[in-house]
PDB file of C-alpha atoms in Angstrom:
ATOM      1  CA  GLU A   1     196.023  54.448 101.232  1.00 92.00           C
ATOM      2  CA  VAL A   2     193.602  52.849  98.814  1.00 93.00           C
ATOM      3  CA  GLN A   3     192.350  55.074  96.031  1.00 95.00           C
ATOM      4  CA  LEU A   4     189.961  54.476  93.167  1.00 97.00           C
ATOM      5  CA  VAL A   5     189.788  57.397  90.769  1.00 97.00           C
ATOM      6  CA  GLU A   6     187.145  57.444  88.064  1.00 97.00           C
ATOM      7  CA  SER A   7     187.148  59.626  85.002  1.00 97.00           C
ATOM      8  CA  GLY A   8     185.393  59.937  81.675  1.00 97.00           C
ATOM      9  CA  GLY A   9     181.922  61.027  82.693  1.00 97.00           C
ATOM     10  CA  GLY A  10     180.096  63.892  81.056  1.00 98.00           C
ATOM     11  CA  LEU A  11     177.163  64.955  78.967  1.00 98.00           C
ATOM     12  CA  VAL A  12     176.316  62.878  75.932  1.00 98.00           C
ATOM     13  CA  GLN A  13     173.346  62.728  73.579  1.00 98.00           C
ATOM     14  CA  PRO A  14     171.119  59.672  73.418  1.00 98.00           C
ATOM     15  CA  GLY A  15     172.741  57.078  71.190  1.00 98.00           C
ATOM     16  CA  GLY A  16     176.206  58.376  71.972  1.00 98.00           C
ATOM     17  CA  SER A  17     179.172  56.723  73.628  1.00 98.00           C
ATOM     18  CA  LEU A  18     181.416  57.276  76.609  1.00 98.00           C
ATOM     19  CA  ARG A  19     184.346  55.399  78.093  1.00 98.00           C
ATOM     20  CA  LEU A  20     184.761  55.456  81.841  1.00 98.00           C
ATOM     21  CA  SER A  21     188.107  54.695  83.434  1.00 98.00           C
ATOM     22  CA  CYS A  22     189.122  53.788  86.952  1.00 97.00           C
ATOM     23  CA  VAL A  23     192.678  53.814  88.228  1.00 97.00           C
ATOM     24  CA  VAL A  24     193.288  51.860  91.402  1.00 96.00           C
ATOM     25  CA  SER A  25     196.138  52.232  93.859  1.00 95.00           C
ATOM     26  CA  GLY A  26     196.973  50.886  97.287  1.00 93.00           C
ATOM     27  CA  VAL A  27     195.709  47.339  96.695  1.00 89.00           C
ATOM     28  CA  THR A  28     196.979  44.323  94.809  1.00 90.00           C
ATOM     29  CA  PHE A  29     194.848  45.039  91.765  1.00 92.00           C
ATOM     30  CA  THR A  30     195.565  41.730  90.066  1.00 91.00           C
ATOM     31  CA  THR A  31     193.705  39.804  92.795  1.00 90.00           C
ATOM     32  CA  LYS A  32     190.548  41.899  92.876  1.00 93.00           C
ATOM     33  CA  TRP A  33     187.143  41.599  91.329  1.00 94.00           C
ATOM     34  CA  MET A  34     186.111  45.008  90.050  1.00 95.00           C
ATOM     35  CA  SER A  35     182.677  46.417  89.337  1.00 97.00           C
ATOM     36  CA  TRP A  36     180.790  49.424  88.117  1.00 97.00           C
ATOM     37  CA  VAL A  37     177.785  50.309  90.238  1.00 98.00           C
ATOM     38  CA  ARG A  38     175.552  53.213  89.304  1.00 98.00           C
ATOM     39  CA  GLN A  39     173.136  55.499  91.071  1.00 98.00           C
ATOM     40  CA  ALA A  40     170.568  57.522  89.168  1.00 98.00           C
ATOM     41  CA  PRO A  41     169.856  60.974  90.611  1.00 97.00           C
ATOM     42  CA  GLY A  42     167.993  60.613  93.901  1.00 95.00           C
ATOM     43  CA  LYS A  43     167.702  56.854  93.461  1.00 97.00           C
ATOM     44  CA  GLY A  44     169.237  53.697  94.844  1.00 97.00           C
ATOM     45  CA  LEU A  45     172.191  51.584  93.784  1.00 98.00           C
ATOM     46  CA  GLU A  46     172.335  49.321  90.742  1.00 97.00           C
ATOM     47  CA  TRP A  47     175.109  46.862  89.991  1.00 96.00           C
ATOM     48  CA  VAL A  48     175.955  47.214  86.296  1.00 96.00           C
ATOM     49  CA  VAL A  49     178.906  44.972  85.493  1.00 96.00           C
ATOM     50  CA  HIS A  50     181.835  43.157  87.016  1.00 93.00           C
ATOM     51  CA  VAL A  51     185.061  41.549  85.896  1.00 95.00           C
ATOM     52  CA  SER A  52     187.212  38.821  87.447  1.00 94.00           C
ATOM     53  CA  PRO A  53     190.832  39.467  88.494  1.00 94.00           C
ATOM     54  CA  ASP A  54     192.276  38.055  85.278  1.00 94.00           C
ATOM     55  CA  GLY A  55     189.575  39.548  83.079  1.00 93.00           C
ATOM     56  CA  SER A  56     188.324  36.179  81.887  1.00 94.00           C
ATOM     57  CA  GLU A  57     184.890  36.442  83.484  1.00 94.00           C
ATOM     58  CA  THR A  58     182.498  39.318  83.009  1.00 95.00           C
ATOM     59  CA  LYS A  59     178.857  39.717  83.896  1.00 95.00           C
ATOM     60  CA  TYR A  60     176.444  42.422  82.831  1.00 96.00           C
ATOM     61  CA  VAL A  61     173.051  43.463  84.037  1.00 96.00           C
ATOM     62  CA  ASP A  62     170.476  42.864  81.289  1.00 96.00           C
ATOM     63  CA  SER A  63     170.072  46.558  80.498  1.00 96.00           C
ATOM     64  CA  ALA A  64     173.809  46.813  79.746  1.00 97.00           C
ATOM     65  CA  LYS A  65     174.202  43.671  77.656  1.00 97.00           C
ATOM     66  CA  GLY A  66     175.169  44.392  74.076  1.00 97.00           C
ATOM     67  CA  ARG A  67     175.834  48.059  74.843  1.00 98.00           C
ATOM     68  CA  PHE A  68     178.501  48.138  77.576  1.00 98.00           C
ATOM     69  CA  ILE A  69     181.891  46.439  77.411  1.00 97.00           C
ATOM     70  CA  ILE A  70     184.065  46.092  80.474  1.00 96.00           C
ATOM     71  CA  SER A  71     187.812  45.547  80.336  1.00 94.00           C
ATOM     72  CA  ARG A  72     190.835  45.811  82.563  1.00 95.00           C
ATOM     73  CA  ASP A  73     194.557  46.407  82.211  1.00 95.00           C
ATOM     74  CA  ASN A  74     196.299  44.825  85.156  1.00 94.00           C
ATOM     75  CA  ALA A  75     199.633  46.314  84.148  1.00 95.00           C
ATOM     76  CA  LYS A  76     198.122  49.758  84.666  1.00 96.00           C
ATOM     77  CA  SER A  77     195.899  48.841  87.646  1.00 95.00           C
ATOM     78  CA  SER A  78     193.021  50.193  85.629  1.00 96.00           C
ATOM     79  CA  PHE A  79     189.673  49.105  84.432  1.00 92.00           C
ATOM     80  CA  TYR A  80     187.201  50.526  82.018  1.00 96.00           C
ATOM     81  CA  VAL A  81     183.691  50.413  80.701  1.00 97.00           C
ATOM     82  CA  GLN A  82     182.898  51.359  77.139  1.00 98.00           C
ATOM     83  CA  MET A  83     179.279  52.501  77.046  1.00 98.00           C
ATOM     84  CA  ASN A  84     177.592  52.625  73.654  1.00 98.00           C
ATOM     85  CA  SER A  85     174.065  53.403  72.489  1.00 98.00           C
ATOM     86  CA  LEU A  86     173.507  55.392  75.648  1.00 98.00           C
ATOM     87  CA  ARG A  87     169.955  56.018  76.793  1.00 98.00           C
ATOM     88  CA  VAL A  88     168.422  58.697  78.965  1.00 98.00           C
ATOM     89  CA  GLU A  89     167.914  56.054  81.648  1.00 97.00           C
ATOM     90  CA  ASP A  90     171.682  55.466  81.835  1.00 98.00           C
ATOM     91  CA  THR A  91     172.012  58.876  83.487  1.00 98.00           C
ATOM     92  CA  ALA A  92     173.680  58.234  86.836  1.00 98.00           C
ATOM     93  CA  VAL A  93     176.756  58.538  88.964  1.00 98.00           C
ATOM     94  CA  TYR A  94     178.956  55.581  88.094  1.00 98.00           C
ATOM     95  CA  TYR A  95     181.081  54.194  90.916  1.00 98.00           C
ATOM     96  CA  CYS A  96     184.161  52.068  90.466  1.00 97.00           C
ATOM     97  CA  VAL A  97     184.144  49.392  93.178  1.00 97.00           C
ATOM     98  CA  GLU A  98     186.824  46.973  94.388  1.00 95.00           C
ATOM     99  CA  TRP A  99     185.822  43.725  96.041  1.00 90.00           C
ATOM    100  CA  GLY A 100     188.282  41.922  98.268  1.00 84.00           C
ATOM    101  CA  GLN A 101     187.334  39.090 100.576  1.00 80.00           C
ATOM    102  CA  PHE A 102     187.749  41.297 103.627  1.00 86.00           C
ATOM    103  CA  ASP A 103     187.796  44.753 102.103  1.00 89.00           C
ATOM    104  CA  ASN A 104     185.664  46.868  99.821  1.00 94.00           C
ATOM    105  CA  TYR A 105     186.462  50.237  98.330  1.00 96.00           C
ATOM    106  CA  TRP A 106     184.462  52.720  96.258  1.00 97.00           C
ATOM    107  CA  GLY A 107     185.593  55.594  94.114  1.00 97.00           C
ATOM    108  CA  GLN A 108     184.083  59.058  94.360  1.00 97.00           C
ATOM    109  CA  GLY A 109     181.944  58.448  91.285  1.00 98.00           C
ATOM    110  CA  THR A 110     181.718  60.057  87.881  1.00 98.00           C
ATOM    111  CA  LEU A 111     178.499  61.563  86.565  1.00 98.00           C
ATOM    112  CA  VAL A 112     177.137  60.453  83.220  1.00 98.00           C
ATOM    113  CA  THR A 113     174.308  62.548  81.840  1.00 98.00           C
ATOM    114  CA  VAL A 114     172.482  61.368  78.734  1.00 98.00           C
ATOM    115  CA  SER A 115     170.345  64.143  77.371  1.00 97.00           C
ATOM    116  CA  SER A 116     169.568  65.924  74.137  1.00 96.00           C
TER     117      SER A 116
ATOM    118  CA  ASP B   1     166.232  38.804  89.522  1.00 95.00           C
ATOM    119  CA  VAL B   2     166.427  38.479  93.293  1.00 97.00           C
ATOM    120  CA  VAL B   3     164.364  41.213  94.895  1.00 98.00           C
ATOM    121  CA  MET B   4     165.691  42.704  98.109  1.00 98.00           C
ATOM    122  CA  THR B   5     162.977  44.335 100.191  1.00 98.00           C
ATOM    123  CA  GLN B   6     163.961  46.656 103.013  1.00 98.00           C
ATOM    124  CA  SER B   7     161.804  48.028 105.788  1.00 98.00           C
ATOM    125  CA  PRO B   8     161.222  50.619 106.923  1.00 98.00           C
ATOM    126  CA  LEU B   9     162.174  52.939 104.082  1.00 98.00           C
ATOM    127  CA  SER B  10     162.304  55.894 106.454  1.00 98.00           C
ATOM    128  CA  LEU B  11     163.643  55.599 109.983  1.00 98.00           C
ATOM    129  CA  PRO B  12     163.529  58.605 112.326  1.00 98.00           C
ATOM    130  CA  VAL B  13     165.527  57.858 115.468  1.00 98.00           C
ATOM    131  CA  THR B  14     166.347  59.789 118.617  1.00 98.00           C
ATOM    132  CA  LEU B  15     170.048  60.165 119.361  1.00 98.00           C
ATOM    133  CA  GLY B  16     171.257  57.415 121.654  1.00 98.00           C
ATOM    134  CA  GLN B  17     168.351  55.131 120.836  1.00 98.00           C
ATOM    135  CA  PRO B  18     168.615  51.836 118.953  1.00 98.00           C
ATOM    136  CA  ALA B  19     167.628  51.342 115.331  1.00 98.00           C
ATOM    137  CA  SER B  20     166.853  48.279 113.283  1.00 98.00           C
ATOM    138  CA  ILE B  21     166.533  47.741 109.526  1.00 98.00           C
ATOM    139  CA  SER B  22     165.066  44.626 107.973  1.00 98.00           C
ATOM    140  CA  CYS B  23     166.026  43.150 104.612  1.00 98.00           C
ATOM    141  CA  ARG B  24     164.241  40.238 102.986  1.00 98.00           C
ATOM    142  CA  SER B  25     165.386  38.454  99.828  1.00 98.00           C
ATOM    143  CA  SER B  26     163.087  36.749  97.346  1.00 97.00           C
ATOM    144  CA  GLN B  27     165.443  33.744  97.146  1.00 96.00           C
ATOM    145  CA  SER B  28     167.791  32.065  99.568  1.00 95.00           C
ATOM    146  CA  LEU B  29     171.239  33.662  99.749  1.00 95.00           C
ATOM    147  CA  VAL B  30     172.937  30.564 101.129  1.00 93.00           C
ATOM    148  CA  TYR B  31     175.720  29.214  98.963  1.00 92.00           C
ATOM    149  CA  THR B  32     176.572  25.523  98.673  1.00 92.00           C
ATOM    150  CA  ASP B  33     179.440  25.924 101.158  1.00 91.00           C
ATOM    151  CA  GLY B  34     177.101  27.406 103.761  1.00 90.00           C
ATOM    152  CA  ASN B  35     178.259  30.984 103.361  1.00 91.00           C
ATOM    153  CA  ILE B  36     175.570  33.631 103.041  1.00 94.00           C
ATOM    154  CA  PHE B  37     176.194  36.339 100.498  1.00 94.00           C
ATOM    155  CA  LEU B  38     174.672  39.444 102.028  1.00 96.00           C
ATOM    156  CA  HIS B  39     176.320  42.821 102.669  1.00 97.00           C
ATOM    157  CA  TRP B  40     175.160  46.041 104.305  1.00 98.00           C
ATOM    158  CA  PHE B  41     176.228  49.493 103.119  1.00 98.00           C
ATOM    159  CA  GLN B  42     175.949  53.010 104.484  1.00 98.00           C
ATOM    160  CA  GLN B  43     175.778  56.070 102.256  1.00 98.00           C
ATOM    161  CA  ARG B  44     176.144  59.347 104.090  1.00 98.00           C
ATOM    162  CA  PRO B  45     174.792  62.475 102.396  1.00 97.00           C
ATOM    163  CA  GLY B  46     177.016  63.487  99.503  1.00 96.00           C
ATOM    164  CA  GLN B  47     179.354  60.529  99.916  1.00 98.00           C
ATOM    165  CA  SER B  48     180.056  57.255  98.173  1.00 98.00           C
ATOM    166  CA  PRO B  49     178.637  54.116  99.754  1.00 98.00           C
ATOM    167  CA  ARG B  50     180.725  52.357 102.361  1.00 97.00           C
ATOM    168  CA  ARG B  51     180.396  48.713 103.318  1.00 97.00           C
ATOM    169  CA  LEU B  52     179.623  48.149 106.996  1.00 97.00           C
ATOM    170  CA  ILE B  53     178.908  44.440 107.209  1.00 97.00           C
ATOM    171  CA  TYR B  54     179.939  41.534 104.984  1.00 96.00           C
ATOM    172  CA  GLN B  55     178.528  38.020 104.904  1.00 95.00           C
ATOM    173  CA  VAL B  56     175.628  38.909 107.185  1.00 97.00           C
ATOM    174  CA  SER B  57     177.434  39.606 110.429  1.00 97.00           C
ATOM    175  CA  ASN B  58     181.090  40.556 109.940  1.00 96.00           C
ATOM    176  CA  ARG B  59     181.994  44.181 110.557  1.00 96.00           C
ATOM    177  CA  ASP B  60     184.366  45.811 108.106  1.00 95.00           C
ATOM    178  CA  SER B  61     187.547  47.382 109.417  1.00 93.00           C
ATOM    179  CA  GLY B  62     186.915  50.671 111.205  1.00 94.00           C
ATOM    180  CA  VAL B  63     183.173  50.122 111.606  1.00 97.00           C
ATOM    181  CA  PRO B  64     182.021  50.930 115.149  1.00 97.00           C
ATOM    182  CA  ASP B  65     180.828  47.981 117.192  1.00 97.00           C
ATOM    183  CA  ARG B  66     177.433  49.606 117.667  1.00 98.00           C
ATOM    184  CA  PHE B  67     176.653  48.217 114.190  1.00 98.00           C
ATOM    185  CA  SER B  68     175.715  44.553 113.999  1.00 98.00           C
ATOM    186  CA  GLY B  69     174.203  42.263 111.417  1.00 98.00           C
ATOM    187  CA  SER B  70     172.264  39.047 111.726  1.00 98.00           C
ATOM    188  CA  GLY B  71     170.007  36.739 109.809  1.00 96.00           C
ATOM    189  CA  SER B  72     169.865  33.618 107.707  1.00 90.00           C
ATOM    190  CA  GLY B  73     168.339  32.285 104.539  1.00 88.00           C
ATOM    191  CA  THR B  74     166.149  35.114 103.353  1.00 95.00           C
ATOM    192  CA  ASP B  75     165.716  37.410 106.375  1.00 97.00           C
ATOM    193  CA  PHE B  76     168.379  39.776 107.602  1.00 98.00           C
ATOM    194  CA  THR B  77     168.690  42.637 110.053  1.00 98.00           C
ATOM    195  CA  LEU B  78     171.071  45.530 110.582  1.00 98.00           C
ATOM    196  CA  LYS B  79     171.045  46.947 114.088  1.00 98.00           C
ATOM    197  CA  ILE B  80     172.556  50.089 115.526  1.00 98.00           C
ATOM    198  CA  SER B  81     172.712  49.845 119.302  1.00 98.00           C
ATOM    199  CA  ARG B  82     172.862  53.595 119.964  1.00 98.00           C
ATOM    200  CA  VAL B  83     172.381  55.988 117.062  1.00 98.00           C
ATOM    201  CA  GLU B  84     174.852  58.834 116.730  1.00 98.00           C
ATOM    202  CA  ALA B  85     174.617  61.942 114.556  1.00 98.00           C
ATOM    203  CA  GLU B  86     177.187  60.548 112.098  1.00 98.00           C
ATOM    204  CA  ASP B  87     174.894  57.593 111.349  1.00 98.00           C
ATOM    205  CA  VAL B  88     172.528  59.765 109.301  1.00 98.00           C
ATOM    206  CA  GLY B  89     172.279  58.489 105.752  1.00 98.00           C
ATOM    207  CA  VAL B  90     170.824  55.735 103.625  1.00 98.00           C
ATOM    208  CA  TYR B  91     171.443  52.058 104.367  1.00 98.00           C
ATOM    209  CA  TYR B  92     171.338  49.361 101.720  1.00 98.00           C
ATOM    210  CA  CYS B  93     171.452  45.601 101.861  1.00 98.00           C
ATOM    211  CA  MET B  94     172.909  43.777  98.870  1.00 97.00           C
ATOM    212  CA  GLN B  95     172.936  40.148  97.777  1.00 97.00           C
ATOM    213  CA  TYR B  96     175.688  38.645  95.676  1.00 94.00           C
ATOM    214  CA  ARG B  97     174.562  35.030  95.675  1.00 94.00           C
ATOM    215  CA  HIS B  98     172.713  35.364  92.376  1.00 94.00           C
ATOM    216  CA  TRP B  99     173.402  37.373  89.236  1.00 92.00           C
ATOM    217  CA  PRO B 100     172.585  40.148  88.808  1.00 93.00           C
ATOM    218  CA  HIS B 101     173.672  41.230  92.239  1.00 95.00           C
ATOM    219  CA  THR B 102     170.925  43.390  93.659  1.00 97.00           C
ATOM    220  CA  PHE B 103     170.456  46.041  96.303  1.00 98.00           C
ATOM    221  CA  GLY B 104     167.517  46.865  98.516  1.00 98.00           C
ATOM    222  CA  GLN B 105     165.692  50.141  97.948  1.00 98.00           C
ATOM    223  CA  GLY B 106     167.513  51.819 100.810  1.00 98.00           C
ATOM    224  CA  THR B 107     166.441  52.938 104.274  1.00 98.00           C
ATOM    225  CA  LYS B 108     166.882  56.587 105.114  1.00 98.00           C
ATOM    226  CA  LEU B 109     167.906  57.098 108.718  1.00 98.00           C
ATOM    227  CA  GLU B 110     167.373  60.555 110.160  1.00 98.00           C
ATOM    228  CA  ILE B 111     167.574  62.066 113.614  1.00 97.00           C
ATOM    229  CA  LYS B 112     164.293  63.020 115.240  1.00 95.00           C
TER     230      LYS B 112
END
């Protein structure tokens, strides 16, 4: 069974930082592109960042550039996003997403709330 | 950024009747090798999204055959041949031909 388990969400003040983690099991993690996709309360989906299987290629949506840093540890089948200088508009459920050629899996999401 | 425009945004359907959702992209989604980088997702109430269709018309494993996708270039369609109660939710198209990858606004399907 494939599982993606996110953690690290919570309440943080504007300007603060959080680190989200995702542990993946049931797939060959080292061959998968991984992404964080977020969903603001009552809103649609927004792709935030993704990382290649070996970690050499990363892409960020403009609003995350310079503030978010994605990384992965293939030995631990885990990947992360360090989120700095958080803004109220970053409030969302953050989903960890695995992209295979013929499969696609989402975690249950972790809620990040940026509020004073 | 590539804008993905879905219509309708709200779709009330009678059980057993067909449903159709349109998705239009502001740029072509055709890659140099001819593949078209367009997915469809379903998000049931309170659940994470689930991919239904990849590369325009290929059903993901476990997806009922009442779901089908079609289209080319910039115009795409998701069809449900006979809507069932479990199909209630929001449907999104997504392009991954251009960065940043972008989603449509979502179409909320409800039972009349």
